[in-house]
Amino acid sequence: MAASNTSLICVNDYEKAAKGVMKEAAWAYFSAAADEETTFNECPAAYKRYYLIPRILRPIEERTLSTTVLGETISFPVCISPTAYHKFAHPEGEKATSKAAKSCDTLMILSSISTTRLEDVAEVAPGGLRWMQSYMFQDKQLFEILVRRAEASGYKAMVLTVDDPREGKRYKTIPYGYVGIYEADGMGMANFDVDIEAVRKAKVTGDKNLTRYGYEQTNSYATWNYVKWAKTITNLPIVVKGVISPASAREAVEAGVHGILVSVHGGRQLDGLPPPIEMLQRIVKIAKPAGIEVYIDGGVRTGTDVLKAIALGAKAVFVGRPVLWGLALKGQQGVQDVLEIYRDEFDRAMSLTGCKTIKDIDSTLVLHKSNLHTAKL
Ligand SMILES: Cc1cc2nc3c(=O)[nH]c(=O)nc-3n(C[C@H](O)[C@H](O)[C@H](O)COP(=O)(O)O)c2cc1C
């Protein structure tokens, strides 16, 4: 396990180390966030505004970390957020991440703008639990083809990213040119190579145009009607990713989604949003009575962060950049090492707060700093 490596003791250690091995443009792409990066910086910081209020002397000797997401069992509640372009981090790209997720017995969401075809990602890790992310492509035919392929390859849900009608302004990537970054080193958007008229046209002058086409497709001015339509073309559960406002959560419930991933896209889209952990409880209050699972991502860096999110109502947490850091450093092994740090720290956090199972983790274990002197305990 990575914890035996004295320079890679915690998840944040991987960030510094990964920066050291990555190409400048790739690092700019992975680390970038929108505008002044206020939301990005607030995401991890917000977790520290919650104190843990443990129970002691509980029978915690034998603990179980496993839980379910949309009815499927995972060995602990830390899953992989969809992030694009894993081959920027490591030549084995999404295949390495997929094998690591399977090996750690957890869920991976594959980005639709991956550098590996979704079929190949599934094939290298048979039996692994995977969901397929998609933007609401301008071309609905493209979306439908992706859904059919995900179904055929055993993906268990479609995750619709709803916070990206257009890309946030990321200062760090501008010097490299948006599409320029995507085209670097001949890496393409592997899932877009499908046989439809628009793609055939885009390919006329080579793969660079295909990537440009794929990139443009991700920016669409879709509405809730798109989500409702997506529900009509597949039996896969629909999860919406990128909900931060309670009003949008209500609309998601009305649209009949199966899951809500409370997320600010890692601070890469709209700057000035509140950190997800601060909005989680309010969204859970809206979604849970409707039987809708709520997940969270953004700034989860320690096992105690995981415990706080579960205590405030998340069914599971997702992590984005930390997976890329592990991948950049040591491929599959690096991703596994990062996930095992989360598992170990989360297990420790459960022990130290007196929790034997996930069900024992409830809101009485956390207290927002602002309530410290007034809350009835
Ligand atoms: C390099 C990078 C690429 C990303 N690509 C996608 C993507 O293709 N689709 C998507 O829905 N979210 C994408 N995201 C957002 C992540 O899914 C996730 O919301 C975010 O990274 C969580 O925050 P964290 O990195 O602090 O864990 C990306 C994030 C990063 C850092």
mmCIF file of C-alpha atoms in Angstrom, residues 75-309:
data_model
loop_
_atom_site.group_PDB
_atom_site.id
_atom_site.type_symbol
_atom_site.label_atom_id
_atom_site.label_comp_id
_atom_site.label_asym_id
_atom_site.label_seq_id
_atom_site.Cartn_x
_atom_site.Cartn_y
_atom_site.Cartn_z
ATOM 1 C CA SER A 75 -16.583 -2.235 -1.173
ATOM 2 C CA PHE A 76 -16.354 1.321 0.165
ATOM 3 C CA PRO A 77 -18.136 4.550 -0.727
ATOM 4 C CA VAL A 78 -15.385 6.256 -2.719
ATOM 5 C CA CYS A 79 -15.903 6.148 -6.485
ATOM 6 C CA ILE A 80 -14.253 7.640 -9.548
ATOM 7 C CA SER A 81 -15.646 10.842 -11.107
ATOM 8 C CA PRO A 82 -15.571 11.101 -14.893
ATOM 9 C CA THR A 83 -12.472 12.925 -16.083
ATOM 10 C CA ALA A 84 -11.421 13.307 -19.694
ATOM 11 C CA TYR A 85 -8.180 12.375 -21.355
ATOM 12 C CA HIS A 86 -6.515 9.812 -19.108
ATOM 13 C CA LYS A 87 -3.804 9.187 -21.698
ATOM 14 C CA PHE A 88 -2.474 12.634 -20.852
ATOM 15 C CA ALA A 89 -1.590 11.123 -17.491
ATOM 16 C CA HIS A 90 -0.424 7.667 -18.520
ATOM 17 C CA PRO A 91 -0.098 5.751 -21.806
ATOM 18 C CA GLU A 92 -2.493 3.075 -20.587
ATOM 19 C CA GLY A 93 -5.087 5.772 -19.911
ATOM 20 C CA GLU A 94 -8.632 4.766 -19.012
ATOM 21 C CA LYS A 95 -7.792 1.065 -19.214
ATOM 22 C CA ALA A 96 -5.492 1.446 -16.203
ATOM 23 C CA THR A 97 -8.164 3.365 -14.295
ATOM 24 C CA SER A 98 -10.781 0.769 -15.141
ATOM 25 C CA LYS A 99 -8.602 -2.082 -13.874
ATOM 26 C CA ALA A 100 -7.811 -0.163 -10.695
ATOM 27 C CA ALA A 101 -11.504 0.480 -9.989
ATOM 28 C CA LYS A 102 -12.284 -3.193 -10.461
ATOM 29 C CA SER A 103 -9.366 -4.237 -8.308
ATOM 30 C CA CYS A 104 -10.541 -1.937 -5.486
ATOM 31 C CA ASP A 105 -14.116 -3.107 -6.024
ATOM 32 C CA THR A 106 -15.563 0.311 -6.596
ATOM 33 C CA LEU A 107 -17.409 2.251 -9.299
ATOM 34 C CA MET A 108 -15.850 4.161 -12.166
ATOM 35 C CA ILE A 109 -17.717 6.731 -14.238
ATOM 36 C CA LEU A 110 -16.132 6.867 -17.671
ATOM 37 C CA SER A 111 -15.990 10.262 -19.369
ATOM 38 C CA SER A 112 -17.531 10.347 -22.833
ATOM 39 C CA ILE A 113 -14.482 12.318 -23.914
ATOM 40 C CA SER A 114 -12.106 9.557 -22.940
ATOM 41 C CA THR A 115 -9.023 8.690 -24.939
ATOM 42 C CA THR A 116 -10.071 5.028 -24.978
ATOM 43 C CA ARG A 117 -13.226 3.596 -26.497
ATOM 44 C CA LEU A 118 -15.827 2.709 -23.892
ATOM 45 C CA GLU A 119 -15.909 -0.899 -25.127
ATOM 46 C CA ASP A 120 -12.169 -1.299 -24.480
ATOM 47 C CA VAL A 121 -12.477 0.235 -21.029
ATOM 48 C CA ALA A 122 -15.094 -2.394 -20.170
ATOM 49 C CA GLU A 123 -13.259 -5.272 -21.759
ATOM 50 C CA VAL A 124 -10.060 -4.943 -19.688
ATOM 51 C CA ALA A 125 -11.914 -5.200 -16.384
ATOM 52 C CA PRO A 126 -14.703 -7.762 -16.754
ATOM 53 C CA GLY A 127 -17.251 -7.654 -13.969
ATOM 54 C CA GLY A 128 -16.248 -4.149 -12.899
ATOM 55 C CA LEU A 129 -18.973 -1.655 -12.069
ATOM 56 C CA ARG A 130 -19.085 1.246 -14.536
ATOM 57 C CA TRP A 131 -21.404 4.121 -15.385
ATOM 58 C CA MET A 132 -21.146 6.104 -18.619
ATOM 59 C CA GLN A 133 -20.974 9.902 -18.517
ATOM 60 C CA SER A 134 -22.264 11.949 -21.387
ATOM 61 C CA TYR A 135 -22.709 15.545 -22.233
ATOM 62 C CA MET A 136 -26.032 16.378 -23.801
ATOM 63 C CA PHE A 137 -24.600 16.417 -27.287
ATOM 64 C CA GLN A 138 -26.065 18.826 -29.811
ATOM 65 C CA ASP A 139 -26.535 15.863 -32.115
ATOM 66 C CA LYS A 140 -29.025 13.584 -30.398
ATOM 67 C CA GLN A 141 -28.138 10.769 -32.744
ATOM 68 C CA LEU A 142 -24.616 10.854 -31.339
ATOM 69 C CA PHE A 143 -26.003 10.685 -27.804
ATOM 70 C CA GLU A 144 -28.252 7.773 -28.651
ATOM 71 C CA ILE A 145 -25.411 5.830 -30.236
ATOM 72 C CA LEU A 146 -23.345 6.342 -27.094
ATOM 73 C CA VAL A 147 -26.211 5.072 -24.941
ATOM 74 C CA ARG A 148 -26.611 1.945 -27.077
ATOM 75 C CA ARG A 149 -22.898 1.232 -26.901
ATOM 76 C CA ALA A 150 -22.872 1.750 -23.111
ATOM 77 C CA GLU A 151 -25.813 -0.624 -22.757
ATOM 78 C CA ALA A 152 -24.136 -3.236 -24.912
ATOM 79 C CA SER A 153 -20.913 -3.027 -22.896
ATOM 80 C CA GLY A 154 -22.630 -3.470 -19.539
ATOM 81 C CA TYR A 155 -22.477 0.076 -18.167
ATOM 82 C CA LYS A 156 -25.081 0.302 -15.414
ATOM 83 C CA ALA A 157 -26.196 3.954 -15.648
ATOM 84 C CA MET A 158 -25.987 7.060 -17.800
ATOM 85 C CA VAL A 159 -24.580 10.123 -16.090
ATOM 86 C CA LEU A 160 -25.644 13.369 -17.757
ATOM 87 C CA THR A 161 -23.409 16.312 -17.038
ATOM 88 C CA VAL A 162 -25.748 19.274 -16.707
ATOM 89 C CA ASP A 163 -23.395 22.102 -15.751
ATOM 90 C CA ASP A 164 -21.628 22.520 -19.052
ATOM 91 C CA PRO A 165 -23.702 24.397 -21.646
ATOM 92 C CA ARG A 166 -20.326 25.880 -22.514
ATOM 93 C CA GLU A 167 -16.902 25.524 -21.012
ATOM 94 C CA GLY A 168 -15.810 27.656 -18.060
ATOM 95 C CA LYS A 169 -12.994 30.136 -18.647
ATOM 96 C CA ARG A 170 -9.871 28.376 -17.413
ATOM 97 C CA TYR A 171 -6.973 30.787 -17.437
ATOM 98 C CA LYS A 172 -4.356 28.061 -17.175
ATOM 99 C CA THR A 173 -5.364 26.333 -20.387
ATOM 100 C CA ILE A 174 -5.777 29.438 -22.538
ATOM 101 C CA PRO A 175 -2.075 29.741 -23.487
ATOM 102 C CA TYR A 176 -2.262 26.247 -24.977
ATOM 103 C CA GLY A 177 -5.544 26.767 -26.845
ATOM 104 C CA TYR A 178 -8.566 24.723 -25.810
ATOM 105 C CA VAL A 179 -8.727 22.364 -28.721
ATOM 106 C CA GLY A 180 -4.953 22.389 -29.009
ATOM 107 C CA ILE A 181 -4.745 20.652 -25.659
ATOM 108 C CA TYR A 182 -7.230 18.026 -26.740
ATOM 109 C CA GLU A 183 -5.299 17.353 -29.907
ATOM 110 C CA ALA A 184 -1.894 17.083 -28.242
ATOM 111 C CA ASP A 185 0.190 14.048 -29.025
ATOM 112 C CA GLY A 186 -2.345 12.719 -31.501
ATOM 113 C CA MET A 187 -4.748 11.722 -28.749
ATOM 114 C CA GLY A 188 -8.334 11.899 -29.781
ATOM 115 C CA MET A 189 -11.804 11.634 -28.386
ATOM 116 C CA ALA A 190 -12.020 7.918 -28.966
ATOM 117 C CA ASN A 191 -15.779 7.586 -28.501
ATOM 118 C CA PHE A 192 -16.623 9.949 -31.329
ATOM 119 C CA ASP A 193 -15.391 7.745 -34.120
ATOM 120 C CA VAL A 194 -18.861 6.532 -35.091
ATOM 121 C CA ASP A 195 -20.470 6.014 -38.428
ATOM 122 C CA ILE A 196 -22.866 8.912 -38.817
ATOM 123 C CA GLU A 197 -23.030 11.564 -41.504
ATOM 124 C CA ALA A 198 -21.768 14.435 -39.320
ATOM 125 C CA VAL A 199 -18.760 12.435 -38.191
ATOM 126 C CA ARG A 200 -17.982 11.319 -41.721
ATOM 127 C CA LYS A 201 -17.925 14.974 -42.724
ATOM 128 C CA ALA A 202 -15.745 15.962 -39.771
ATOM 129 C CA LYS A 203 -13.249 13.279 -40.723
ATOM 130 C CA VAL A 204 -12.803 14.469 -44.260
ATOM 131 C CA THR A 205 -9.607 16.273 -43.391
ATOM 132 C CA GLY A 206 -8.387 14.021 -40.642
ATOM 133 C CA ASP A 207 -8.748 13.142 -36.990
ATOM 134 C CA LYS A 208 -8.037 16.637 -35.741
ATOM 135 C CA ASN A 209 -11.372 17.691 -37.151
ATOM 136 C CA LEU A 210 -13.053 14.783 -35.452
ATOM 137 C CA THR A 211 -11.785 15.986 -32.093
ATOM 138 C CA ARG A 212 -12.946 19.500 -32.871
ATOM 139 C CA TYR A 213 -16.347 18.106 -33.787
ATOM 140 C CA GLY A 214 -16.508 16.126 -30.528
ATOM 141 C CA TYR A 215 -15.463 19.139 -28.512
ATOM 142 C CA GLU A 216 -18.183 21.295 -30.088
ATOM 143 C CA GLN A 217 -20.763 18.607 -29.427
ATOM 144 C CA THR A 218 -20.131 18.807 -25.683
ATOM 145 C CA ASN A 219 -21.341 22.406 -25.619
ATOM 146 C CA SER A 220 -25.060 22.337 -26.030
ATOM 147 C CA TYR A 221 -27.843 24.517 -24.756
ATOM 148 C CA ALA A 222 -29.965 21.598 -23.651
ATOM 149 C CA THR A 223 -32.849 21.909 -21.170
ATOM 150 C CA TRP A 224 -34.618 19.478 -18.827
ATOM 151 C CA ASN A 225 -36.451 18.229 -21.920
ATOM 152 C CA TYR A 226 -33.205 16.575 -22.994
ATOM 153 C CA VAL A 227 -33.011 14.706 -19.669
ATOM 154 C CA LYS A 228 -36.641 13.655 -20.017
ATOM 155 C CA TRP A 229 -36.009 12.521 -23.590
ATOM 156 C CA ALA A 230 -32.920 10.548 -22.493
ATOM 157 C CA LYS A 231 -35.134 8.672 -20.065
ATOM 158 C CA THR A 232 -37.407 7.608 -22.912
ATOM 159 C CA ILE A 233 -34.662 6.036 -25.005
ATOM 160 C CA THR A 234 -33.050 3.784 -22.380
ATOM 161 C CA ASN A 235 -33.867 1.630 -19.397
ATOM 162 C CA LEU A 236 -30.568 2.531 -17.781
ATOM 163 C CA PRO A 237 -30.958 4.733 -14.696
ATOM 164 C CA ILE A 238 -30.222 8.414 -15.301
ATOM 165 C CA VAL A 239 -27.968 10.349 -12.943
ATOM 166 C CA VAL A 240 -27.569 14.112 -13.346
ATOM 167 C CA LYS A 241 -24.133 15.473 -12.489
ATOM 168 C CA GLY A 242 -23.551 19.123 -11.705
ATOM 169 C CA VAL A 243 -26.522 20.031 -9.531
ATOM 170 C CA ILE A 244 -25.704 22.571 -6.814
ATOM 171 C CA SER A 245 -28.922 24.530 -6.282
ATOM 172 C CA PRO A 246 -31.917 23.130 -4.409
ATOM 173 C CA ALA A 247 -34.214 24.583 -7.088
ATOM 174 C CA SER A 248 -32.433 22.510 -9.746
ATOM 175 C CA ALA A 249 -32.616 19.471 -7.467
ATOM 176 C CA ARG A 250 -36.406 19.917 -7.368
ATOM 177 C CA GLU A 251 -36.456 20.033 -11.172
ATOM 178 C CA ALA A 252 -34.322 16.908 -11.303
ATOM 179 C CA VAL A 253 -36.830 15.133 -9.076
ATOM 180 C CA GLU A 254 -39.645 16.285 -11.361
ATOM 181 C CA ALA A 255 -37.719 15.042 -14.395
ATOM 182 C CA GLY A 256 -37.663 11.591 -12.804
ATOM 183 C CA VAL A 257 -33.913 11.052 -12.495
ATOM 184 C CA HIS A 258 -32.567 8.158 -10.442
ATOM 185 C CA GLY A 259 -29.584 9.910 -8.935
ATOM 186 C CA ILE A 260 -28.145 13.381 -8.361
ATOM 187 C CA LEU A 261 -24.423 14.029 -8.210
ATOM 188 C CA VAL A 262 -23.965 17.281 -6.297
ATOM 189 C CA SER A 263 -20.991 18.797 -8.045
ATOM 190 C CA VAL A 264 -19.405 22.027 -9.238
ATOM 191 C CA HIS A 265 -17.301 20.207 -11.834
ATOM 192 C CA GLY A 266 -14.276 20.562 -9.577
ATOM 193 C CA GLY A 267 -14.534 24.359 -9.877
ATOM 194 C CA ARG A 268 -13.910 24.214 -13.629
ATOM 195 C CA GLN A 269 -17.207 25.709 -14.796
ATOM 196 C CA LEU A 270 -18.889 28.590 -12.969
ATOM 197 C CA ASP A 271 -16.669 30.319 -10.442
ATOM 198 C CA GLY A 272 -18.468 31.713 -7.395
ATOM 199 C CA LEU A 273 -20.527 28.616 -6.651
ATOM 200 C CA PRO A 274 -20.750 27.367 -3.083
ATOM 201 C CA PRO A 275 -18.770 24.213 -2.334
ATOM 202 C CA PRO A 276 -20.861 21.043 -2.749
ATOM 203 C CA ILE A 277 -20.531 19.930 0.869
ATOM 204 C CA GLU A 278 -22.293 23.128 1.992
ATOM 205 C CA MET A 279 -25.320 22.401 -0.228
ATOM 206 C CA LEU A 280 -25.499 18.646 0.255
ATOM 207 C CA GLN A 281 -27.957 18.433 3.145
ATOM 208 C CA ARG A 282 -30.495 20.708 1.475
ATOM 209 C CA ILE A 283 -30.398 18.680 -1.721
ATOM 210 C CA VAL A 284 -30.660 15.401 0.181
ATOM 211 C CA LYS A 285 -33.765 16.767 1.904
ATOM 212 C CA ILE A 286 -35.370 17.276 -1.515
ATOM 213 C CA ALA A 287 -34.203 14.091 -3.240
ATOM 214 C CA LYS A 288 -34.293 11.431 -0.545
ATOM 215 C CA PRO A 289 -38.051 11.467 0.075
ATOM 216 C CA ALA A 290 -38.462 10.835 -3.674
ATOM 217 C CA GLY A 291 -36.212 7.769 -3.398
ATOM 218 C CA ILE A 292 -33.405 9.444 -5.337
ATOM 219 C CA GLU A 293 -29.809 8.759 -4.348
ATOM 220 C CA VAL A 294 -27.509 11.719 -3.836
ATOM 221 C CA TYR A 295 -23.749 11.648 -4.374
ATOM 222 C CA ILE A 296 -21.111 14.343 -4.107
ATOM 223 C CA ASP A 297 -17.745 15.281 -5.581
ATOM 224 C CA GLY A 298 -15.314 18.175 -5.386
ATOM 225 C CA GLY A 299 -12.415 18.539 -2.988
ATOM 226 C CA VAL A 300 -12.746 15.209 -1.176
ATOM 227 C CA ARG A 301 -9.175 14.575 -0.092
ATOM 228 C CA THR A 302 -9.234 12.587 3.165
ATOM 229 C CA GLY A 303 -11.096 9.748 4.837
ATOM 230 C CA THR A 304 -12.648 12.206 7.272
ATOM 231 C CA ASP A 305 -13.979 14.224 4.302
ATOM 232 C CA VAL A 306 -15.640 11.020 3.077
ATOM 233 C CA LEU A 307 -17.191 10.385 6.467
ATOM 234 C CA LYS A 308 -18.513 13.953 6.680
ATOM 235 C CA ALA A 309 -20.168 13.662 3.267
#
